[in-house]
Amino acid sequence: MTKPPIDPIRWQPPASRPLPEPNLTAALHIVDVPGTAAEDVVADAAGNIWTGVEDGRIVRISPDGSSAHVVVSTGGRPLGLAVTRDGRLLICDSHRGLLRYDPVSGALETLVAEVGGRKLTFCSNVVESSDGTIFFTESTSRFYYEYYKASIVEARPTGALFRRDVDGTVTELVGDLHFANGVTLTADESAVVFAESAGCRVSKFWLTGDRTGTVTPLVTELPGYPDNISTGLDGRIWVALVSDRNALSEWLAPRAPIIRRGMWKLLPYSWLPDPKPTVWVVGFDPDDGHVVVQLHSQHPDFGLATGVVETPGRLWLGRIGGPGIAYLDLPHP
């Protein structure tokens, strides 16, 4: 793909507040999967773990992590996933939009390819409610996954949160988001929780009660970049933070756009600021956003954690930029 042009603006990144000291220490176990950059991880009713890799393949991993099998290829770049109430798999694909795969029949169908006559370019993450309503994010309306750094360098808020009703109608719920990413539902489905990676915050879009249709912050000024999120078995909101904050990128954002435009034009893509590898996942209280549990460490064979899902006794992690997924054993309550 040809590097796309960018149109940067001045933007002041949010302040950064430290989180409490990590209180979770556990050995990380690496699980090999075919392909690289298994960006998200989700669990089905049988405990199988599903992920999608960079070359388009969807992989199912056994509950104990002992085997992994390719089940289908989207032909694009699968990102966020979700298991539906009837056992099918929702797939956000940067090139193809929102897809649905039936593991019984093997059928792969497109649910949303465009919104308002515009092609989806970075469908990012998805969740389904108990009545079949689907909520999904688009990180940016301007760039594909292969050039995700363009959105960060440009600093324009071009992400959004969408709702797909059971009749197929798609509605934008929240726009102007700074790299919208992970999305989940609270355990009682009173709110959709969504992350903004560049915005360094996690927010709630209310579905019920006096605040229906409004957005309130759950956690702001995070010291890292939140990626995919999920709801834990006890209702906590798990957040994978892909990296610590990037000082160079955030120093450049409020300065003259011509600097970033020149960097984008002259430098190879790989030379532009990258996330720093770390293993970082936090469980937040769904009501007030306080930290329930946190793991923040380094591992020689795993980093850039972008996906997180809890199964009984285990926490599974996806990643970008390398092979395999990982899990750690959670302490008994």
mmCIF file of N, CA, C and O in Angstrom, residues 10 20-22 37 58 80 92 96 108 128 131 140-141 148 171 184 200 205 211 245 269 291 309 317 319-320 323 326:
data_model
loop_
_atom_site.group_PDB
_atom_site.id
_atom_site.type_symbol
_atom_site.label_atom_id
_atom_site.label_comp_id
_atom_site.label_asym_id
_atom_site.label_seq_id
_atom_site.Cartn_x
_atom_site.Cartn_y
_atom_site.Cartn_z
ATOM 1 N N ARG A 10 -2.985 20.814 15.387
ATOM 2 C CA ARG A 10 -2.448 20.956 16.744
ATOM 3 C C ARG A 10 -3.425 20.312 17.715
ATOM 4 O O ARG A 10 -4.635 20.530 17.641
ATOM 5 N N PRO A 20 -2.160 3.106 40.786
ATOM 6 C CA PRO A 20 -1.551 2.482 41.961
ATOM 7 C C PRO A 20 -0.515 1.440 41.550
ATOM 8 O O PRO A 20 -0.508 0.964 40.412
ATOM 9 N N GLU A 21 0.355 1.082 42.464
ATOM 10 C CA GLU A 21 1.369 0.078 42.167
ATOM 11 C C GLU A 21 0.709 -1.246 41.766
ATOM 12 O O GLU A 21 -0.324 -1.623 42.330
ATOM 13 N N PRO A 22 1.284 -1.950 40.781
ATOM 14 C CA PRO A 22 0.718 -3.245 40.380
ATOM 15 C C PRO A 22 0.605 -4.196 41.563
ATOM 16 O O PRO A 22 1.483 -4.249 42.422
ATOM 17 N N ALA A 37 0.800 -11.281 15.328
ATOM 18 C CA ALA A 37 -0.054 -10.164 15.732
ATOM 19 C C ALA A 37 -1.498 -10.592 15.965
ATOM 20 O O ALA A 37 -2.426 -10.117 15.316
ATOM 21 N N ILE A 58 -8.414 -16.597 11.053
ATOM 22 C CA ILE A 58 -9.062 -16.681 12.359
ATOM 23 C C ILE A 58 -8.671 -18.024 12.968
ATOM 24 O O ILE A 58 -8.783 -19.076 12.320
ATOM 25 N N GLY A 80 -10.690 -6.630 16.396
ATOM 26 C CA GLY A 80 -11.507 -7.020 17.529
ATOM 27 C C GLY A 80 -12.529 -8.092 17.182
ATOM 28 O O GLY A 80 -13.066 -8.138 16.073
ATOM 29 N N CYS A 92 -14.244 -7.676 13.545
ATOM 30 C CA CYS A 92 -13.940 -6.362 12.974
ATOM 31 C C CYS A 92 -12.741 -6.517 12.061
ATOM 32 O O CYS A 92 -11.669 -6.958 12.496
ATOM 33 N N ARG A 96 -12.530 -5.050 5.486
ATOM 34 C CA ARG A 96 -13.817 -5.568 5.038
ATOM 35 C C ARG A 96 -14.996 -5.102 5.873
ATOM 36 O O ARG A 96 -16.145 -5.330 5.497
ATOM 37 N N LEU A 108 -19.274 -17.149 6.232
ATOM 38 C CA LEU A 108 -18.705 -15.861 6.613
ATOM 39 C C LEU A 108 -19.470 -14.777 5.876
ATOM 40 O O LEU A 108 -19.464 -14.746 4.638
ATOM 41 N N GLU A 128 -21.833 -7.727 21.425
ATOM 42 C CA GLU A 128 -23.259 -7.919 21.184
ATOM 43 C C GLU A 128 -24.001 -7.961 22.515
ATOM 44 O O GLU A 128 -23.555 -8.600 23.467
ATOM 45 N N ASP A 131 -29.997 -8.822 23.477
ATOM 46 C CA ASP A 131 -31.106 -8.780 22.522
ATOM 47 C C ASP A 131 -30.636 -8.767 21.073
ATOM 48 O O ASP A 131 -31.451 -8.612 20.158
ATOM 49 N N THR A 140 -10.476 5.065 13.210
ATOM 50 C CA THR A 140 -10.337 6.256 12.390
ATOM 51 C C THR A 140 -11.054 6.019 11.074
ATOM 52 O O THR A 140 -11.035 4.908 10.543
ATOM 53 N N SER A 141 -11.674 7.051 10.566
ATOM 54 C CA SER A 141 -12.370 6.945 9.276
ATOM 55 C C SER A 141 -11.444 7.266 8.110
ATOM 56 O O SER A 141 -11.876 7.259 6.956
ATOM 57 N N TYR A 148 -1.872 2.752 10.807
ATOM 58 C CA TYR A 148 -2.545 3.288 11.990
ATOM 59 C C TYR A 148 -1.794 4.483 12.582
ATOM 60 O O TYR A 148 -2.392 5.371 13.196
ATOM 61 N N THR A 171 -26.340 3.212 13.428
ATOM 62 C CA THR A 171 -26.422 4.578 13.936
ATOM 63 C C THR A 171 -25.120 4.943 14.626
ATOM 64 O O THR A 171 -24.582 4.140 15.398
ATOM 65 N N THR A 184 -17.054 -2.873 25.258
ATOM 66 C CA THR A 184 -17.695 -3.954 25.993
ATOM 67 C C THR A 184 -18.968 -3.412 26.617
ATOM 68 O O THR A 184 -19.246 -2.206 26.573
ATOM 69 N N CYS A 200 -6.446 8.311 25.825
ATOM 70 C CA CYS A 200 -6.009 7.777 27.127
ATOM 71 C C CYS A 200 -7.145 7.761 28.142
ATOM 72 O O CYS A 200 -6.973 8.123 29.306
ATOM 73 N N PHE A 205 -21.107 4.933 27.583
ATOM 74 C CA PHE A 205 -22.276 5.463 26.886
ATOM 75 C C PHE A 205 -23.484 4.765 27.485
ATOM 76 O O PHE A 205 -23.630 3.549 27.403
ATOM 77 N N ARG A 211 -29.424 8.885 32.514
ATOM 78 C CA ARG A 211 -28.329 9.351 31.666
ATOM 79 C C ARG A 211 -28.322 8.718 30.276
ATOM 80 O O ARG A 211 -27.356 8.848 29.535
ATOM 81 N N ARG A 245 2.924 5.865 27.700
ATOM 82 C CA ARG A 245 2.782 7.055 26.863
ATOM 83 C C ARG A 245 4.090 7.328 26.120
ATOM 84 O O ARG A 245 5.184 7.134 26.653
ATOM 85 N N TYR A 269 8.045 4.592 7.384
ATOM 86 C CA TYR A 269 6.976 4.357 8.359
ATOM 87 C C TYR A 269 7.518 3.741 9.641
ATOM 88 O O TYR A 269 7.099 4.114 10.747
ATOM 89 N N VAL A 291 -8.952 1.111 40.470
ATOM 90 C CA VAL A 291 -8.194 -0.064 40.065
ATOM 91 C C VAL A 291 -8.455 -1.209 41.036
ATOM 92 O O VAL A 291 -8.204 -1.092 42.243
ATOM 93 N N VAL A 309 -9.076 -11.219 27.886
ATOM 94 C CA VAL A 309 -10.339 -11.858 28.225
ATOM 95 C C VAL A 309 -10.107 -12.792 29.403
ATOM 96 O O VAL A 309 -9.063 -13.446 29.509
ATOM 97 N N LEU A 317 -4.223 -12.971 26.976
ATOM 98 C CA LEU A 317 -3.776 -11.720 26.365
ATOM 99 C C LEU A 317 -3.453 -11.917 24.886
ATOM 100 O O LEU A 317 -2.793 -12.888 24.511
ATOM 101 N N ARG A 319 -1.861 -9.733 21.328
ATOM 102 C CA ARG A 319 -0.764 -8.784 21.141
ATOM 103 C C ARG A 319 -0.659 -8.354 19.679
ATOM 104 O O ARG A 319 -1.223 -8.994 18.787
ATOM 105 N N ILE A 320 0.055 -7.244 19.454
ATOM 106 C CA ILE A 320 0.468 -6.878 18.109
ATOM 107 C C ILE A 320 1.991 -6.950 18.051
ATOM 108 O O ILE A 320 2.662 -6.986 19.070
ATOM 109 N N PRO A 323 4.612 -12.923 17.590
ATOM 110 C CA PRO A 323 3.867 -14.183 17.539
ATOM 111 C C PRO A 323 3.225 -14.548 18.870
ATOM 112 O O PRO A 323 3.650 -14.101 19.928
ATOM 113 N N ALA A 326 -0.876 -15.198 25.097
ATOM 114 C CA ALA A 326 -0.357 -15.594 26.407
ATOM 115 C C ALA A 326 -1.509 -15.701 27.401
ATOM 116 O O ALA A 326 -2.595 -15.156 27.192
#
